[in-house]
Amino acid sequence: MSDPAYHLRQTALGLERLAGLLRAQQWREPDEHALHPAQRALLELLGEDKRGWRVGELAQRLGVSAASASDTIAALEARELVRRARDPDDGRAVRVHPSRRGLAWLRRSHARGGTGERLLATLAPDDLAAFSRSLQLLILQAQRDGLATGLRTCAGCEFFRPFAGGGESPHYCALVGAAFGDAQLRVDCAEQRPRGMDVGMSAADAVAQRFRAGAGGDNDSHNDKTTRSGRTPPRRHSASAE
């Protein structure tokens, strides 16, 4: 007879062990590429936006204190991977940018691919799709519990309509009015707008339930009309189609 509590413990243990192994592997890169996980995360974040980030913004996105973010920036500055510049919108403020050397580091890192990517590449497409959906739900729950504040997932976005349609592109982005599949689900989308976490049966609860129901849910025309409502700005969205 199965024991749900035992299953949960073993799965959580496996997840923790795997995360630890992935972090440790980052230190086994060649010397010119090896970075502390916190430094790698901050540099990756800087590479997402050419406008640069203020220290407070970086701290909030990474879920760390401003002092911790400042220490990480200083360590990256010592390796000439980031630079500071005056904020064009506020001369009293400073924004942090990746340096040319930092951008080159990011290009090499992306070209090599990480251990996590190599492991995930061994999964069958259906297994990877299911894992991606589960990851969205786990992050959404972590955010609801106050454990994660920085990640901008599809599941946590007000524009996201899970399983609004069928076929290989069952999800829908109301920002651009485009359908997309599990392969385009984003863990950190620059154009995400956080979904409000209301008291009781919130919109986030509804999204989670719809996401869990999957293709087996009710996809009738009435649901399609209601879930696909939303304004569509005249621009392309990187998270909806590639």
GROMACS .gro file of C-alpha atoms in nm:
model
  242
    1MET     CA    1   0.000   0.000   0.000
    2SER     CA    2   0.144   0.336  -0.100
    3ASP     CA    3   0.233   0.596   0.162
    4PRO     CA    4   0.169   0.953   0.033
    5ALA     CA    5   0.382   1.110   0.309
    6TYR     CA    6   0.676   0.883   0.225
    7HIS     CA    7   0.635   0.962  -0.145
    8LEU     CA    8   0.643   1.336  -0.070
    9ARG     CA    9   0.954   1.303   0.147
   10GLN     CA   10   1.142   1.102  -0.113
   11THR     CA   11   1.047   1.336  -0.397
   12ALA     CA   12   1.144   1.643  -0.193
   13LEU     CA   13   1.474   1.478  -0.100
   14GLY     CA   14   1.547   1.401  -0.463
   15LEU     CA   15   1.470   1.758  -0.564
   16GLU     CA   16   1.696   1.898  -0.292
   17ARG     CA   17   1.982   1.661  -0.377
   18LEU     CA   18   1.958   1.738  -0.747
   19ALA     CA   19   1.955   2.114  -0.682
   20GLY     CA   20   2.265   2.074  -0.464
   21LEU     CA   21   2.444   1.876  -0.734
   22LEU     CA   22   2.363   2.138  -0.997
   23ARG     CA   23   2.495   2.418  -0.776
   24ALA     CA   24   2.812   2.223  -0.702
   25GLN     CA   25   2.865   2.155  -1.073
   26GLN     CA   26   2.882   2.528  -1.142
   27TRP     CA   27   3.209   2.535  -0.946
   28ARG     CA   28   3.356   2.261  -1.164
   29GLU     CA   29   3.358   2.478  -1.475
   30PRO     CA   30   3.697   2.595  -1.612
   31ASP     CA   31   3.847   2.870  -1.397
   32GLU     CA   32   3.756   3.149  -1.638
   33HIS     CA   33   3.391   3.039  -1.633
   34ALA     CA   34   3.338   2.928  -1.273
   35LEU     CA   35   3.117   3.162  -1.072
   36HIS     CA   36   2.946   3.136  -0.737
   37PRO     CA   37   2.577   3.047  -0.796
   38ALA     CA   38   2.469   3.387  -0.659
   39GLN     CA   39   2.708   3.564  -0.898
   40ARG     CA   40   2.589   3.354  -1.190
   41ALA     CA   41   2.222   3.427  -1.110
   42LEU     CA   42   2.285   3.801  -1.087
   43LEU     CA   43   2.486   3.813  -1.410
   44GLU     CA   44   2.218   3.612  -1.593
   45LEU     CA   45   1.958   3.860  -1.470
   46LEU     CA   46   2.164   4.157  -1.587
   47GLY     CA   47   2.187   4.004  -1.932
   48GLU     CA   48   1.807   4.015  -1.972
   49ASP     CA   49   1.767   4.393  -1.987
   50LYS     CA   50   1.993   4.642  -2.168
   51ARG     CA   51   1.861   4.924  -1.948
   52GLY     CA   52   2.043   4.781  -1.648
   53TRP     CA   53   1.914   4.729  -1.297
   54ARG     CA   54   1.928   4.922  -0.973
   55VAL     CA   55   2.069   4.737  -0.673
   56GLY     CA   56   1.731   4.732  -0.499
   57GLU     CA   57   1.563   4.588  -0.808
   58LEU     CA   58   1.825   4.313  -0.831
   59ALA     CA   59   1.783   4.229  -0.464
   60GLN     CA   60   1.405   4.203  -0.500
   61ARG     CA   61   1.423   3.986  -0.812
   62LEU     CA   62   1.679   3.752  -0.655
   63GLY     CA   63   1.505   3.740  -0.317
   64VAL     CA   64   1.809   3.862  -0.122
   65SER     CA   65   1.894   4.168   0.086
   66ALA     CA   66   2.031   4.483  -0.074
   67ALA     CA   67   2.357   4.428   0.116
   68SER     CA   68   2.391   4.077  -0.025
   69ALA     CA   69   2.322   4.201  -0.377
   70SER     CA   70   2.583   4.475  -0.332
   71ASP     CA   71   2.843   4.219  -0.221
   72THR     CA   72   2.771   4.003  -0.525
   73ILE     CA   73   2.798   4.303  -0.756
   74ALA     CA   74   3.132   4.396  -0.600
   75ALA     CA   75   3.264   4.043  -0.658
   76LEU     CA   76   3.157   4.058  -1.023
   77GLU     CA   77   3.312   4.403  -1.060
   78ALA     CA   78   3.641   4.263  -0.933
   79ARG     CA   79   3.631   4.017  -1.224
   80GLU     CA   80   3.533   4.296  -1.464
   81LEU     CA   81   3.206   4.122  -1.551
   82VAL     CA   82   2.975   4.411  -1.458
   83ARG     CA   83   2.990   4.789  -1.457
   84ARG     CA   84   2.796   5.070  -1.293
   85ALA     CA   85   2.654   5.373  -1.474
   86ARG     CA   86   2.435   5.669  -1.384
   87ASP     CA   87   2.065   5.612  -1.428
   88PRO     CA   88   1.954   5.831  -1.724
   89ASP     CA   89   1.617   5.880  -1.553
   90ASP     CA   90   1.765   5.982  -1.217
   91GLY     CA   91   2.116   6.125  -1.197
   92ARG     CA   92   2.136   6.039  -0.826
   93ALA     CA   93   2.082   5.670  -0.891
   94VAL     CA   94   2.310   5.405  -1.038
   95ARG     CA   95   2.227   5.112  -1.263
   96VAL     CA   96   2.432   4.796  -1.297
   97HIS     CA   97   2.507   4.654  -1.642
   98PRO     CA   98   2.702   4.353  -1.769
   99SER     CA   99   3.037   4.463  -1.910
  100ARG     CA  100   3.161   4.350  -2.252
  101ARG     CA  101   3.349   4.077  -2.073
  102GLY     CA  102   3.032   3.985  -1.885
  103LEU     CA  103   2.830   3.964  -2.206
  104ALA     CA  104   3.099   3.743  -2.358
  105TRP     CA  105   3.081   3.520  -2.048
  106LEU     CA  106   2.704   3.488  -2.091
  107ARG     CA  107   2.737   3.399  -2.460
  108ARG     CA  108   2.993   3.127  -2.382
  109SER     CA  109   2.781   2.995  -2.096
  110HIS     CA  110   2.468   2.974  -2.311
  111ALA     CA  111   2.659   2.809  -2.594
  112ARG     CA  112   2.798   2.541  -2.361
  113GLY     CA  113   2.465   2.474  -2.193
  114GLY     CA  114   2.439   2.377  -1.827
  115THR     CA  115   2.426   2.044  -1.651
  116GLY     CA  116   2.057   2.096  -1.588
  117GLU     CA  117   1.990   2.137  -1.959
  118ARG     CA  118   2.186   1.824  -2.041
  119LEU     CA  119   1.990   1.623  -1.784
  120LEU     CA  120   1.655   1.757  -1.900
  121ALA     CA  121   1.744   1.677  -2.260
  122THR     CA  122   1.727   1.307  -2.169
  123LEU     CA  123   1.354   1.330  -2.090
  124ALA     CA  124   1.093   1.235  -2.347
  125PRO     CA  125   0.898   1.536  -2.483
  126ASP     CA  126   0.582   1.444  -2.290
  127ASP     CA  127   0.779   1.401  -1.965
  128LEU     CA  128   0.953   1.736  -2.016
  129ALA     CA  129   0.619   1.906  -2.084
  130ALA     CA  130   0.471   1.760  -1.765
  131PHE     CA  131   0.779   1.866  -1.568
  132SER     CA  132   0.751   2.222  -1.706
  133ARG     CA  133   0.388   2.246  -1.597
  134SER     CA  134   0.470   2.105  -1.253
  135LEU     CA  135   0.753   2.356  -1.217
  136GLN     CA  136   0.513   2.642  -1.290
  137LEU     CA  137   0.276   2.519  -1.018
  138LEU     CA  138   0.556   2.473  -0.763
  139ILE     CA  139   0.687   2.825  -0.818
  140LEU     CA  140   0.334   2.967  -0.801
  141GLN     CA  141   0.278   2.796  -0.466
  142ALA     CA  142   0.616   2.916  -0.338
  143GLN     CA  143   0.517   3.271  -0.428
  144ARG     CA  144   0.181   3.232  -0.253
  145ASP     CA  145   0.367   3.111   0.057
  146GLY     CA  146   0.602   3.411   0.044
  147LEU     CA  147   0.906   3.195  -0.037
  148ALA     CA  148   0.981   3.341  -0.380
  149THR     CA  149   0.927   3.694  -0.504
  150GLY     CA  150   1.145   3.743  -0.810
  151LEU     CA  151   1.050   3.484  -1.071
  152ARG     CA  152   0.800   3.599  -1.335
  153THR     CA  153   0.626   3.280  -1.447
  154CYS     CA  154   0.346   3.226  -1.694
  155ALA     CA  155   0.129   3.072  -1.421
  156GLY     CA  156   0.168   3.384  -1.208
  157CYS     CA  157   0.084   3.625  -1.491
  158GLU     CA  158  -0.253   3.791  -1.544
  159PHE     CA  159  -0.217   3.745  -1.921
  160PHE     CA  160  -0.184   3.366  -1.898
  161ARG     CA  161  -0.477   3.143  -1.996
  162PRO     CA  162  -0.384   2.776  -1.938
  163PHE     CA  163  -0.550   2.518  -2.162
  164ALA     CA  164  -0.775   2.775  -2.326
  165GLY     CA  165  -0.761   2.567  -2.645
  166GLY     CA  166  -0.641   2.232  -2.768
  167GLY     CA  167  -0.379   2.070  -2.986
  168GLU     CA  168  -0.007   2.138  -2.953
  169SER     CA  169  -0.064   2.502  -2.851
  170PRO     CA  170  -0.327   2.480  -2.576
  171HIS     CA  171  -0.223   2.784  -2.372
  172TYR     CA  172  -0.294   3.145  -2.455
  173CYS     CA  173  -0.117   3.477  -2.391
  174ALA     CA  174  -0.365   3.764  -2.376
  175LEU     CA  175  -0.081   4.017  -2.401
  176VAL     CA  176  -0.030   3.943  -2.769
  177GLY     CA  177  -0.331   3.729  -2.849
  178ALA     CA  178  -0.129   3.419  -2.934
  179ALA     CA  179  -0.157   3.051  -2.849
  180PHE     CA  180   0.148   2.855  -2.737
  181GLY     CA  181   0.252   2.517  -2.600
  182ASP     CA  182   0.435   2.378  -2.299
  183ALA     CA  183   0.771   2.431  -2.470
  184GLN     CA  184   0.715   2.808  -2.455
  185LEU     CA  185   0.623   2.825  -2.085
  186ARG     CA  186   0.844   3.082  -1.916
  187VAL     CA  187   0.988   3.073  -1.566
  188ASP     CA  188   1.110   3.432  -1.595
  189CYS     CA  189   0.935   3.648  -1.856
  190ALA     CA  190   1.041   4.013  -1.882
  191GLU     CA  191   0.688   4.120  -1.983
  192GLN     CA  192   0.502   3.935  -1.710
  193ARG     CA  193   0.240   4.123  -1.509
  194PRO     CA  194   0.191   3.959  -1.166
  195ARG     CA  195  -0.150   3.813  -1.099
  196GLY     CA  196  -0.314   3.949  -0.784
  197MET     CA  197  -0.326   3.712  -0.487
  198ASP     CA  198  -0.674   3.784  -0.350
  199VAL     CA  199  -0.824   3.646  -0.032
  200GLY     CA  200  -1.018   3.321  -0.071
  201MET     CA  201  -1.072   3.173  -0.416
  202SER     CA  202  -0.826   3.395  -0.601
  203ALA     CA  203  -0.749   3.419  -0.970
  204ALA     CA  204  -0.426   3.235  -0.892
  205ASP     CA  205  -0.628   2.945  -0.747
  206ALA     CA  206  -0.837   2.931  -1.063
  207VAL     CA  207  -0.528   2.923  -1.283
  208ALA     CA  208  -0.372   2.647  -1.074
  209GLN     CA  209  -0.689   2.438  -1.090
  210ARG     CA  210  -0.718   2.491  -1.464
  211PHE     CA  211  -0.351   2.406  -1.511
  212ARG     CA  212  -0.385   2.085  -1.309
  213ALA     CA  213  -0.698   1.984  -1.500
  214GLY     CA  214  -0.501   2.008  -1.822
  215ALA     CA  215  -0.640   1.893  -2.153
  216GLY     CA  216  -0.906   1.695  -1.969
  217GLY     CA  217  -1.077   2.016  -1.857
  218ASP     CA  218  -1.382   2.177  -2.013
  219ASN     CA  219  -1.271   2.348  -2.334
  220ASP     CA  220  -1.613   2.446  -2.467
  221SER     CA  221  -1.666   2.761  -2.665
  222HIS     CA  222  -1.795   2.958  -2.366
  223ASN     CA  223  -1.477   2.889  -2.167
  224ASP     CA  224  -1.266   2.976  -2.472
  225LYS     CA  225  -1.435   3.315  -2.503
  226THR     CA  226  -1.397   3.404  -2.136
  227THR     CA  227  -1.039   3.286  -2.093
  228ARG     CA  228  -0.913   3.450  -2.409
  229SER     CA  229  -1.036   3.796  -2.322
  230GLY     CA  230  -0.772   4.061  -2.280
  231ARG     CA  231  -0.606   4.359  -2.445
  232THR     CA  232  -0.355   4.286  -2.720
  233PRO     CA  233  -0.089   4.556  -2.765
  234PRO     CA  234   0.058   4.591  -3.118
  235ARG     CA  235   0.390   4.421  -3.039
  236ARG     CA  236   0.545   4.079  -3.034
  237HIS     CA  237   0.594   3.898  -2.706
  238SER     CA  238   0.904   3.690  -2.656
  239ALA     CA  239   0.724   3.451  -2.423
  240SER     CA  240   0.442   3.359  -2.654
  241ALA     CA  241   0.598   3.255  -2.981
  242GLU     CA  242   0.941   3.170  -3.111
   0.00000   0.00000   0.00000
